Coordinates of C-alpha atoms in Angstrom, one line a residue:
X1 CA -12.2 -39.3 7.5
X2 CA -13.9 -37.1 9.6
X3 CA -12.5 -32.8 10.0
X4 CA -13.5 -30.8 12.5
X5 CA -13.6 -27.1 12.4
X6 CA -11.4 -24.9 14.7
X7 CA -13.8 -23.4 17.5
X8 CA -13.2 -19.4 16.5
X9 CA -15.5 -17.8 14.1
X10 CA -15.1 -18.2 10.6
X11 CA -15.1 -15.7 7.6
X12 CA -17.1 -17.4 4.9
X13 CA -14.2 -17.2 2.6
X14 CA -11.5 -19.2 5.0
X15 CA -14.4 -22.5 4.5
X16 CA -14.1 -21.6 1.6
X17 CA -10.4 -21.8 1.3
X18 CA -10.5 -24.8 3.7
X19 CA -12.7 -27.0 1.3
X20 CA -9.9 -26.2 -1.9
X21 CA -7.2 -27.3 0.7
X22 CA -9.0 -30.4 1.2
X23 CA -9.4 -31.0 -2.3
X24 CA -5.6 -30.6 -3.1
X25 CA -4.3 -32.0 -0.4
X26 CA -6.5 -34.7 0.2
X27 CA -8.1 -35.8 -3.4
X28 CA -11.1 -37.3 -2.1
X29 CA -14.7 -38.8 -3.6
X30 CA -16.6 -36.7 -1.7
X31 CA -16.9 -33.8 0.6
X32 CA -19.5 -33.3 3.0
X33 CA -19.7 -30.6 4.9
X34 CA -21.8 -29.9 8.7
X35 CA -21.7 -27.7 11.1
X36 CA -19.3 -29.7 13.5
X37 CA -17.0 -30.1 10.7
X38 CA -16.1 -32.0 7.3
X39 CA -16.8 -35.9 6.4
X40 CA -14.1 -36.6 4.0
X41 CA -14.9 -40.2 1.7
X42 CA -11.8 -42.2 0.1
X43 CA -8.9 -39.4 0.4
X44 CA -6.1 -40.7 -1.8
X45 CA -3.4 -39.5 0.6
X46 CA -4.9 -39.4 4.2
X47 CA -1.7 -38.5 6.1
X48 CA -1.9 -35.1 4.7
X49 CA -4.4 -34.0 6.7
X50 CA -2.0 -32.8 9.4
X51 CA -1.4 -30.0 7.1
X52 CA -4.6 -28.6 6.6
X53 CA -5.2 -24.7 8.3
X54 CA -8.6 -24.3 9.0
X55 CA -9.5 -27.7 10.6
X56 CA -8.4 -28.5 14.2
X57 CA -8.2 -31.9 14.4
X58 CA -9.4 -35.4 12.3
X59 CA -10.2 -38.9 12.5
X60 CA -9.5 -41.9 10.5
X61 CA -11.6 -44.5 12.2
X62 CA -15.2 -43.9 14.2
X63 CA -14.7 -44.2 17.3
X64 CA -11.1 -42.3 18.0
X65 CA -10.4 -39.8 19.2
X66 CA -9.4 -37.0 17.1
X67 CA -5.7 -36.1 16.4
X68 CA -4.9 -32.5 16.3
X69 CA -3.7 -30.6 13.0
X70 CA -0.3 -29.1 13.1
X71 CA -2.0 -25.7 12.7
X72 CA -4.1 -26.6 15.8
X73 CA -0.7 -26.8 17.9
X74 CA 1.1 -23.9 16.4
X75 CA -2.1 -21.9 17.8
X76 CA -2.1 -23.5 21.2
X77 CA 0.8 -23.0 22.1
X78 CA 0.8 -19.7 21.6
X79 CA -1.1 -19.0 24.5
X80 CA -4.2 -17.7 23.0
X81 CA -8.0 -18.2 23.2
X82 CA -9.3 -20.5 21.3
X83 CA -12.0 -18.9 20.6
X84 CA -10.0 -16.5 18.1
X85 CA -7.6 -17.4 15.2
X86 CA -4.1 -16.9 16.7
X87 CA -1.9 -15.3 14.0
X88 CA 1.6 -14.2 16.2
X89 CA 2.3 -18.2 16.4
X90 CA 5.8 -19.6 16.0
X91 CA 7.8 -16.5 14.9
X92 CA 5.0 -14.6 13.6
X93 CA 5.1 -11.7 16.2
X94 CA 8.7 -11.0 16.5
X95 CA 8.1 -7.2 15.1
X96 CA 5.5 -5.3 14.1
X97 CA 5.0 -5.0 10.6
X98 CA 1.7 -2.9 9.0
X99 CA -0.2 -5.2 6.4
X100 CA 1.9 -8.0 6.7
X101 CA 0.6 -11.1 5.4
X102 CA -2.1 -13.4 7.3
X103 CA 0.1 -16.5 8.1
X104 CA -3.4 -18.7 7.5
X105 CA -3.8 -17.5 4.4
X106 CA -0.1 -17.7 2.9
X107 CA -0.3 -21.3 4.7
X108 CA -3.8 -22.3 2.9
X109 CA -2.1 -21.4 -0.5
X110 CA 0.8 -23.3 -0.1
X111 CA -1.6 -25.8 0.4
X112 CA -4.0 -25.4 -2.9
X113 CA -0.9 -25.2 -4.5
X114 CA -0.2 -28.6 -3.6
X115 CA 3.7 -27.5 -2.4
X116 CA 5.7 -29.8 -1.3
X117 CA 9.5 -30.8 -0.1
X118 CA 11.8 -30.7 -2.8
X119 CA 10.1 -27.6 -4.7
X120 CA 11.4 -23.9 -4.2
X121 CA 8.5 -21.0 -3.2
X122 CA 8.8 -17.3 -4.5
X123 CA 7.7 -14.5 -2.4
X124 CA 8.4 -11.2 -4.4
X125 CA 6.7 -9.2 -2.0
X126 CA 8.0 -11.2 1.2
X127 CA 7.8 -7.8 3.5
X128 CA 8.2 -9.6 7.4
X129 CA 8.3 -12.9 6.3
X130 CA 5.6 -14.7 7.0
X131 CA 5.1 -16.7 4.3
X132 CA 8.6 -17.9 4.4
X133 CA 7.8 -18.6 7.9
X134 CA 5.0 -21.0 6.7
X135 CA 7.6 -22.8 4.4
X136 CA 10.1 -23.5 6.9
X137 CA 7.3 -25.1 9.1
X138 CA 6.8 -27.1 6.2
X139 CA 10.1 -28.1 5.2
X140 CA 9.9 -26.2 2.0
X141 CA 12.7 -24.1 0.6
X142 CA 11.6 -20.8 -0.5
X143 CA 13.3 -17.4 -1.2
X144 CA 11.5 -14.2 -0.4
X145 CA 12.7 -10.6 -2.3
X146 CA 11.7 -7.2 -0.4
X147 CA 13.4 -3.8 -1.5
X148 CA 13.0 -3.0 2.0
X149 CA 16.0 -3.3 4.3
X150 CA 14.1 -3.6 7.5
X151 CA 11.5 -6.0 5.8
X152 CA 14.5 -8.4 4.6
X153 CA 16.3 -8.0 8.2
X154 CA 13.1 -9.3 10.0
X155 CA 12.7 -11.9 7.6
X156 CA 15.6 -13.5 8.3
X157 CA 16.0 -12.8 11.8
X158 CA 12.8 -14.9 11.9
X159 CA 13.7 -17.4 10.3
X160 CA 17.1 -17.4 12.3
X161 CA 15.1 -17.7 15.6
X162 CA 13.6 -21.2 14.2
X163 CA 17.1 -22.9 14.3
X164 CA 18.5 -21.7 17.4
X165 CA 17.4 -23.3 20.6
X166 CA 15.2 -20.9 22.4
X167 CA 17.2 -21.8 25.9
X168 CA 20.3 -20.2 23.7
X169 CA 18.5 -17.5 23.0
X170 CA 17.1 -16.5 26.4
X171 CA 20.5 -16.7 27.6
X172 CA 22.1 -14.5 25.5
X173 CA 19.7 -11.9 25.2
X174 CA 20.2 -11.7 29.1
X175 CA 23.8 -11.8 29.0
X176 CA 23.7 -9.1 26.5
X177 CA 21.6 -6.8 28.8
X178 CA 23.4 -7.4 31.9
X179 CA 26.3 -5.9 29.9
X180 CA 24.5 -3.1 28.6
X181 CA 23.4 -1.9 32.4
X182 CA 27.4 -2.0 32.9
X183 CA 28.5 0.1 30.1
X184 CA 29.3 3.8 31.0
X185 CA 27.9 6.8 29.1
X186 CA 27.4 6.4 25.3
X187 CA 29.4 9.3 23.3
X188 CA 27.8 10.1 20.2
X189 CA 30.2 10.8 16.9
X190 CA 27.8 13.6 15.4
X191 CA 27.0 11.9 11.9
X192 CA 23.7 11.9 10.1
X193 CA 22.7 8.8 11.9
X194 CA 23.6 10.5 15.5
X195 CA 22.4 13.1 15.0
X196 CA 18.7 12.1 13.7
X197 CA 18.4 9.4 16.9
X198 CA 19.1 12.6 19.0
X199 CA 16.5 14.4 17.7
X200 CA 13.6 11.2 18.3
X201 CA 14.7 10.3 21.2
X202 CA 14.7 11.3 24.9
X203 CA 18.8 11.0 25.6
X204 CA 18.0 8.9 29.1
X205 CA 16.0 6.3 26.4
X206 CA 18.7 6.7 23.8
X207 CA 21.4 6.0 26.1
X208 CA 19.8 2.4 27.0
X209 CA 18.4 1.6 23.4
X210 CA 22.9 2.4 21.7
X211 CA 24.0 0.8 25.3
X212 CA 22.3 -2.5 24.2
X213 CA 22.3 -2.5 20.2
X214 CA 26.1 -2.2 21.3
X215 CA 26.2 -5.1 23.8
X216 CA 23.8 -7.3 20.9
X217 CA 27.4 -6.6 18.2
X218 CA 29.4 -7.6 20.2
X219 CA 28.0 -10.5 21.8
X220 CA 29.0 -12.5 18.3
X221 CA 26.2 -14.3 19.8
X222 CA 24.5 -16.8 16.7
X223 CA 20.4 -15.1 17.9
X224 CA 22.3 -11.2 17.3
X225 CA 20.0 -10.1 14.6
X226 CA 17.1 -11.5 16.6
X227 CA 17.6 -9.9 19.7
X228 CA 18.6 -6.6 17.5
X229 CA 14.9 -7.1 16.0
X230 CA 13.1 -7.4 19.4
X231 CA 14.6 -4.2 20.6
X232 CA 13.5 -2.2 17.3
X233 CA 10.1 -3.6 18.1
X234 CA 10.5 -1.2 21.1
X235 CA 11.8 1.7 19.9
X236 CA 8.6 3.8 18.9
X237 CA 7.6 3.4 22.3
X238 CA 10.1 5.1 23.8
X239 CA 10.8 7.9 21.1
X240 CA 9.3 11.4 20.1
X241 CA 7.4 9.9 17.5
X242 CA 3.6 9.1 18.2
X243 CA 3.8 5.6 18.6
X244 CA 0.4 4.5 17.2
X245 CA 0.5 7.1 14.2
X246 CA 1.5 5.6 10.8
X247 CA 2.9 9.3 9.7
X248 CA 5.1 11.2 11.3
X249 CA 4.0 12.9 14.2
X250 CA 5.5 14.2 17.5
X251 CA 4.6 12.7 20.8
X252 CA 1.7 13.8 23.0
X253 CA 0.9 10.6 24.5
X254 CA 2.9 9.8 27.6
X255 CA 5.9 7.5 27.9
X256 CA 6.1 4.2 29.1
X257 CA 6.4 4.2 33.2
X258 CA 9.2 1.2 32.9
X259 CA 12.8 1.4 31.5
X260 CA 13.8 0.8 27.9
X261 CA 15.7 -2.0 29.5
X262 CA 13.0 -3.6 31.4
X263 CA 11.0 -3.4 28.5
X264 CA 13.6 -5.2 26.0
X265 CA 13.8 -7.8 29.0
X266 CA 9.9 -8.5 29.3
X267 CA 9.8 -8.9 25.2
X268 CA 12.5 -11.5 24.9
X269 CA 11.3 -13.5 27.7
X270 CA 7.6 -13.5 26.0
X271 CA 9.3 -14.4 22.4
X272 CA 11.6 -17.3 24.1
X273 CA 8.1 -18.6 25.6
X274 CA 6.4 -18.7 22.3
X275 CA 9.5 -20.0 20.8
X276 CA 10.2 -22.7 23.2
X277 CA 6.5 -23.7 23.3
X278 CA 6.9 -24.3 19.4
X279 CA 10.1 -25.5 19.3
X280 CA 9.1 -28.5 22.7
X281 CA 6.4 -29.4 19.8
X282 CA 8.1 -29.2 16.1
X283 CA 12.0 -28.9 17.0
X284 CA 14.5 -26.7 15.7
X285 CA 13.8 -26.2 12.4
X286 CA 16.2 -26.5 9.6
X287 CA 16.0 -23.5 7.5
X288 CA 16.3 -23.9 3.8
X289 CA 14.5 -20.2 3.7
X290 CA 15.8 -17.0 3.0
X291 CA 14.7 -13.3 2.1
X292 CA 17.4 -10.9 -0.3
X293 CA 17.0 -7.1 -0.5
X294 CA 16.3 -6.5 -3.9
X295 CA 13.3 -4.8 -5.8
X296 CA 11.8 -7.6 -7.3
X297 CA 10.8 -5.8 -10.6
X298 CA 14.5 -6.7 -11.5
X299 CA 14.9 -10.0 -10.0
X300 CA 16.4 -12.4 -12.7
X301 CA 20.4 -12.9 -12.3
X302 CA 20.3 -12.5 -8.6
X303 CA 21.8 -15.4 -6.5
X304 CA 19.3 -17.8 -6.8
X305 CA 17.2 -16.2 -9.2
X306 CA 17.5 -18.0 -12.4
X307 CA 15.1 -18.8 -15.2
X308 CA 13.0 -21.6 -14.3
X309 CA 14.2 -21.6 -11.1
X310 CA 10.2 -21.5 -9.2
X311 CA 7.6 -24.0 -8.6
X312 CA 5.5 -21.6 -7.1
X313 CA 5.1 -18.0 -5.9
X314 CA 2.6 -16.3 -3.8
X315 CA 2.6 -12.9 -2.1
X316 CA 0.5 -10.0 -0.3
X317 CA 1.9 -7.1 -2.8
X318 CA 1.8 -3.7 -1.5
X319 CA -1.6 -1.5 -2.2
X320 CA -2.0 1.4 -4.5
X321 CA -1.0 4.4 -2.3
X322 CA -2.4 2.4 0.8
X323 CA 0.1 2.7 3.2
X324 CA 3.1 4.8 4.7
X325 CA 6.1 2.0 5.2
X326 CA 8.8 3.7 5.3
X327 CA 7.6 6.5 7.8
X328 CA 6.5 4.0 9.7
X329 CA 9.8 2.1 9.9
X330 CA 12.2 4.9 9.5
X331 CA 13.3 5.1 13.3
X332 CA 14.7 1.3 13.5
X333 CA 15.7 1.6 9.8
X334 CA 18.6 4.3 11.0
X335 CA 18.9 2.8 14.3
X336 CA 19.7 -0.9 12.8
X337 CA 22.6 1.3 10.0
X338 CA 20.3 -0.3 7.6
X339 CA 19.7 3.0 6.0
X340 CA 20.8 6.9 6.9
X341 CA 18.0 9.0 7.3
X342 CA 18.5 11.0 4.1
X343 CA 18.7 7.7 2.6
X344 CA 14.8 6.8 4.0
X345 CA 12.9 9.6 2.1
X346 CA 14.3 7.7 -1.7
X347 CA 13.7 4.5 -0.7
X348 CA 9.7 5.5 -0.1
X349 CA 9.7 6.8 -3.7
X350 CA 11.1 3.0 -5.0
X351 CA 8.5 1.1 -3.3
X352 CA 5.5 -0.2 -5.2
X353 CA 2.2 1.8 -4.6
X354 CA 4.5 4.6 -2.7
X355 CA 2.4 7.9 -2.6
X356 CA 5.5 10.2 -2.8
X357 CA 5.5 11.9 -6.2
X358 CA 7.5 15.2 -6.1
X359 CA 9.1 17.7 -8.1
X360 CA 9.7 17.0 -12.6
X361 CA 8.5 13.4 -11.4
X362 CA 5.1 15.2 -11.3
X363 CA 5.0 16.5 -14.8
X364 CA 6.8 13.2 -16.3
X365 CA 4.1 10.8 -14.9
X366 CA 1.4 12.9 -16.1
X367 CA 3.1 12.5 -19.8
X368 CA 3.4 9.1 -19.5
X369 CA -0.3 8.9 -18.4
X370 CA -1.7 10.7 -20.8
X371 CA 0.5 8.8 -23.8
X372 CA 0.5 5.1 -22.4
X373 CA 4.5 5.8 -22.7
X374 CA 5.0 2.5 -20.3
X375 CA 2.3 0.2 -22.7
X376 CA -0.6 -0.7 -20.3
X377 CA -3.6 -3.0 -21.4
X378 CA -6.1 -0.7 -23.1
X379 CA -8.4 -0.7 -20.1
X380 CA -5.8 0.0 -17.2
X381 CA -4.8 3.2 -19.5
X382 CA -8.0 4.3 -20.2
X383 CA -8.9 3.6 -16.2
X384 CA -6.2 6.3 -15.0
X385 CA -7.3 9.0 -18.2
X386 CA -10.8 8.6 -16.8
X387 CA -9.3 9.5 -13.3
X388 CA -7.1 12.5 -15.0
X389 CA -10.0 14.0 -16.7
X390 CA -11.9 13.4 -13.9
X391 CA -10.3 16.2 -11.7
X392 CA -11.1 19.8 -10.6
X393 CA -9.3 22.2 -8.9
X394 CA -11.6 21.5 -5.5
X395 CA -9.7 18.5 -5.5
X396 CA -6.8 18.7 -2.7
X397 CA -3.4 17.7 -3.7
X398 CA -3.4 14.3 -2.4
X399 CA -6.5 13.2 -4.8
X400 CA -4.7 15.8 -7.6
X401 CA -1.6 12.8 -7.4
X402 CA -4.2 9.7 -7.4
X403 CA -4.2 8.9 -11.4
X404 CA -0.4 9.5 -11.7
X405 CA 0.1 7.0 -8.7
X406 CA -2.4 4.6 -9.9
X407 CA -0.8 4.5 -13.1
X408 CA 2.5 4.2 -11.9
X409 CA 1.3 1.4 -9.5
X410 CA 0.3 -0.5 -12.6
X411 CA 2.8 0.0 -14.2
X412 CA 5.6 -1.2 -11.7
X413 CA 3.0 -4.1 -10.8
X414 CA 3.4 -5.2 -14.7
X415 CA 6.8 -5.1 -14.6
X416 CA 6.6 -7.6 -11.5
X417 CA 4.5 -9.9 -13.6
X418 CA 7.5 -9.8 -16.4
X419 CA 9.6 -10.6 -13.8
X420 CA 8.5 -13.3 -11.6
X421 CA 7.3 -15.2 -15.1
X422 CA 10.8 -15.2 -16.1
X423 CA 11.9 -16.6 -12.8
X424 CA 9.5 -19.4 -12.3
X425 CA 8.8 -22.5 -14.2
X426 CA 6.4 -23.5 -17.3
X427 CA 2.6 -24.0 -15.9
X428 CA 3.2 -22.7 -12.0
X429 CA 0.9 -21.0 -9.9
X430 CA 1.5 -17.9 -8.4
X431 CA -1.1 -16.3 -5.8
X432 CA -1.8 -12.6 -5.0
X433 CA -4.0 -11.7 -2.0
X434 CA -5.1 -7.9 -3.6
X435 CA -6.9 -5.3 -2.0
X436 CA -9.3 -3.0 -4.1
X437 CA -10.2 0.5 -3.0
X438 CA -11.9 3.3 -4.2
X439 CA -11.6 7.3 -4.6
X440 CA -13.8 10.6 -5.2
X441 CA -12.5 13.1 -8.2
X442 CA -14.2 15.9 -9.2
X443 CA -17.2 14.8 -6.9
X444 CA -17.3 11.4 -8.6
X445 CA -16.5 8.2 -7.0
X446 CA -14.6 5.5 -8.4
X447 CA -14.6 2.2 -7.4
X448 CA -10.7 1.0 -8.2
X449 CA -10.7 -3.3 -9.0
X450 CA -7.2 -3.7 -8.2
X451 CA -8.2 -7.4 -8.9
X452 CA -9.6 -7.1 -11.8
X453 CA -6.6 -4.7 -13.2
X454 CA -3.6 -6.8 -12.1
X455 CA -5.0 -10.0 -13.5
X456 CA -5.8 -7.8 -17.2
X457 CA -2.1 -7.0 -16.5
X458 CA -0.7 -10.3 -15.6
X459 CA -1.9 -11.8 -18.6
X460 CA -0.8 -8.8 -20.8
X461 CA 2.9 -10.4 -18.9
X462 CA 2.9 -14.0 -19.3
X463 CA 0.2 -15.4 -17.2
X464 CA -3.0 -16.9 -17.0
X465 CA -5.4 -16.3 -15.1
X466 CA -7.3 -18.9 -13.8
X467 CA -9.5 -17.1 -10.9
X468 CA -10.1 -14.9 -8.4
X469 CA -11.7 -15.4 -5.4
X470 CA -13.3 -13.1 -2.9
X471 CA -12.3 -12.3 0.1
X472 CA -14.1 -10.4 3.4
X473 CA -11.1 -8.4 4.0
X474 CA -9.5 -9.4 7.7
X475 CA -8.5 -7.0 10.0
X476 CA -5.3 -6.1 9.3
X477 CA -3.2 -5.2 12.9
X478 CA -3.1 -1.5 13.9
X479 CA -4.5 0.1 10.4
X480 CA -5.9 3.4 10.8
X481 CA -9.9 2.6 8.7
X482 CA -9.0 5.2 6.3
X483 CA -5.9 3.0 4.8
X484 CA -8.2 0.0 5.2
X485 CA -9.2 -1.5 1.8
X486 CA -12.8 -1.6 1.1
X487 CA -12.3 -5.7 -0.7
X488 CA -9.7 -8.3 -1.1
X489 CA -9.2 -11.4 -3.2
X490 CA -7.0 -13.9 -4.0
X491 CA -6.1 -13.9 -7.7
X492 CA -4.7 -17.1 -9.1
X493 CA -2.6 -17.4 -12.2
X494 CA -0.7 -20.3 -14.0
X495 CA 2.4 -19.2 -16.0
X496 CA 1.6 -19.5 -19.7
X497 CA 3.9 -21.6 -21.9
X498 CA 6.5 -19.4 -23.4
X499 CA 6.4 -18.4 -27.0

């Protein structure tokens, strides 16, 4: 059997990735790799080479031409060049979401992990989806946990989008707006959530965004969450909020010449094309998938969340004080009722790797630093004294906060381990695509293995671990460089047999 590559430039780690997926998948005598692609000898199960991600097409007999992978057609029909890796395929752009997963990479670990129909996926960490997305083009159930509201509501408006017919969609979306141009002047109540949207938002933009959120409720139409998530995609654009700023900021950068409404028109016409285009090639997709808004450090006794419930898991978890989410999100998080805005500022201190640290938390994180009070692995405690002791007073107060943060990163990170291992089955794999960084304290800088430290801490939970392979970090969509981690693997553990 003979692979051949994609034709966009590859990081060395996705061949990489793309011989273990070979291996697993495939089982062959041999590999052989060229330059024009891979020469496979004696796989044991041939027909699964329509599942492979970094290979665009393979033959069985010389001679042939080749047939494409399933990956090669999800990227085509997206539209795009070639020449680059597509990643908004299927329902993969529906909203902006920072750091989300690469949908290769999620894809080429379902693969190594050998999943299959008939097992169930974990994603503790699921933020927009997109591994979930990769299971439902697969036909494998999976459930996906984010404490995140507007994470969880993307998810599943995703995965929503993948069963109804895209025609359906279209059709309603423009239904819905036709009635929103009718409806008369919006009066506003004057609670918290009023009140906040009034003060982000121009009330000529405002009018149009409540006109057709109200339209989209009403509509009872089966595609109402996804239409509600392609207008939230919009809303930075047209508020006071810097659109391309990760923190809060007011505008300076003009608005957009074309209405709100025009807008929300040209973005559901582009998501019905990229819908239809997939859907003309794989069909509506019966979804066995679903995300639930919990915090996953607690995720035993939830529905579906038994012991021994998991095959597998995978997931992209959130880096040590790496990025603002919540700021990010908070304007369609109030505008969707998902949370009120006083509600927004508590859930950024809940998330895993959150940089907000304020008031007695201060003083009780430093105790519990200095006196291991949570029970890290020796090294991971010693790691954040170091960083403590490391600190002088030129030291601004973001870098003052970095050893508290770090060790309660670590600390909520074990208690994910603990959890997910008591959730998934004897011997499964789960896979973490981690991000390591590094800081400067007192004039010294440290290089932080957030690798190396969750896999000391996984196994201090329940796990083995296996490996970890490198990864040249990819460029992550809209990061600002200074949020950018400096490396990335992919750790691997098995979960160890229970005492």
């Amino acid at each position: 059997m003979q692979l051949t590559w994609h034709n966009y430039k590859y990081y060395p780690y996705e061949k990489d990735l793309a011989l273990r997926e070979i291996q697993s998948l495939l089982t062959p005598d041999l590999i052989e790799v060229s330059e024009k692609g891979v020469n496979v000898k004696h796989p044991v199960t041939p027909e699964m080479a329509q599942r492979l991600v970094y290979f665009a097409g393979y033959t069985t007999e010389l001679g042939l031409p080749p047939v494409n992978t399933m990956q090669r057609i999800l990227e085509q029909v997206n539209g795009s060049n070639t020449s680059r890796q597509a990643t908004r395929y299927s329902a993969h752009g529906l909203h902006e979401y920072k750091g989300k997963f690469n949908p290769q990479v999620a894809k080429a670990i379902l693969n190594i992990f050998a999943a299959k129909p008939g097992q169930i996926v974990l994603d503790p960490f699921c933020g927009s989806g997109t591994s979930l997305v990769e299971c439902a083009h697969l036909g494998i159930d999976a459930i996906g946990t984010d404490i995140n509201p507007l994470a969880v509501f993307i998810a599943n408006a995703k995965l929503r989008s993948l069963q109804i017919p895209a025609e359906r969609l279209l059709r309603d979306g423009i239904s819905c707006l036709i009635e929103a141009e009718k409806y008369s002047c919006i009066h506003f109540v004057g609670d918290e959530r009023d009140i906040y949207l009034q003060s982000w938002f121009p009330m000529d933009y405002l009018q149009q965004i409540e006109k057709l959120r109200r339209a989209i409720e009403q509509s009872g139409s089966a595609s109402t969450n996804t239409m509600l998530v392609i207008a939230s995609n919009l809303l930075r654009d047209y508020s006071l909020q810097e659109p391309h700023d990760l923190r809060i900021r007011r505008r300076k950068s003009p608005f957009p010449e074309k209405s709100f409404f025009q807008a929300y028109r040209e973005a559901l016409e582009a998501f019905y094309k990229k819908l239809s285009d997939f859907q003309r090639n794989v069909g509506v997709v019966e979804i066995k998938q679903r995300a639930i808004n919990i915090d996953c450090k607690n995720a035993m006794g939830h529905d579906g969340l038994g012991a021994n419930t998991f095959d597998l898991a995978l997931t992209s978890p959130p880096y040590a004080t790496a990025l603002p989410y919540i700021d990010t999100q908070r304007l369609s998080l109030v505008w969707l009722g998902l949370l009120t805005p006083s509600e927004v500022k508590l859930l950024e201190a809940e998330l895993v790797g959150s940089r907000e640290i304020r008031g007695a938390g201060k003083k009780n994180l430093l105790a519990h630093l200095e006196k291991n009070e949570d029970g890290l692995p020796e090294t991971e405690a010693h790691f954040c004294l170091q960083l403590q002791q490391a600190l002088s007073e030129t030291d601004g107060f973001r870098r003052q906060a970095v050893p508290r943060l770090l060790y309660r990163y670590f600390s909520a990170m074990s208690d994910v381990f603990a959890s997910v291992r008591g959730v998934v089955k004897e011997d499964a794999p789960f896979g973490l695509i981690v991000g390591g960084n590094h800081t400067v304290l007192g004039g010294t800088r440290f290089d932080i293995n957030t690798p190396q430290h969750l896999a000391n801490l996984a196994v201090s939970r329940g796990w083995q671990h296996v490996e970890t392979i490198p990864l040249q970090t990819y460029k992550r969509y809209g990061l600002h460089q200074n949020n950018a981690t400096t490396t990335e693997a992919l750790i691997v553990l098995k979960a160890a047999a229970s005492n």
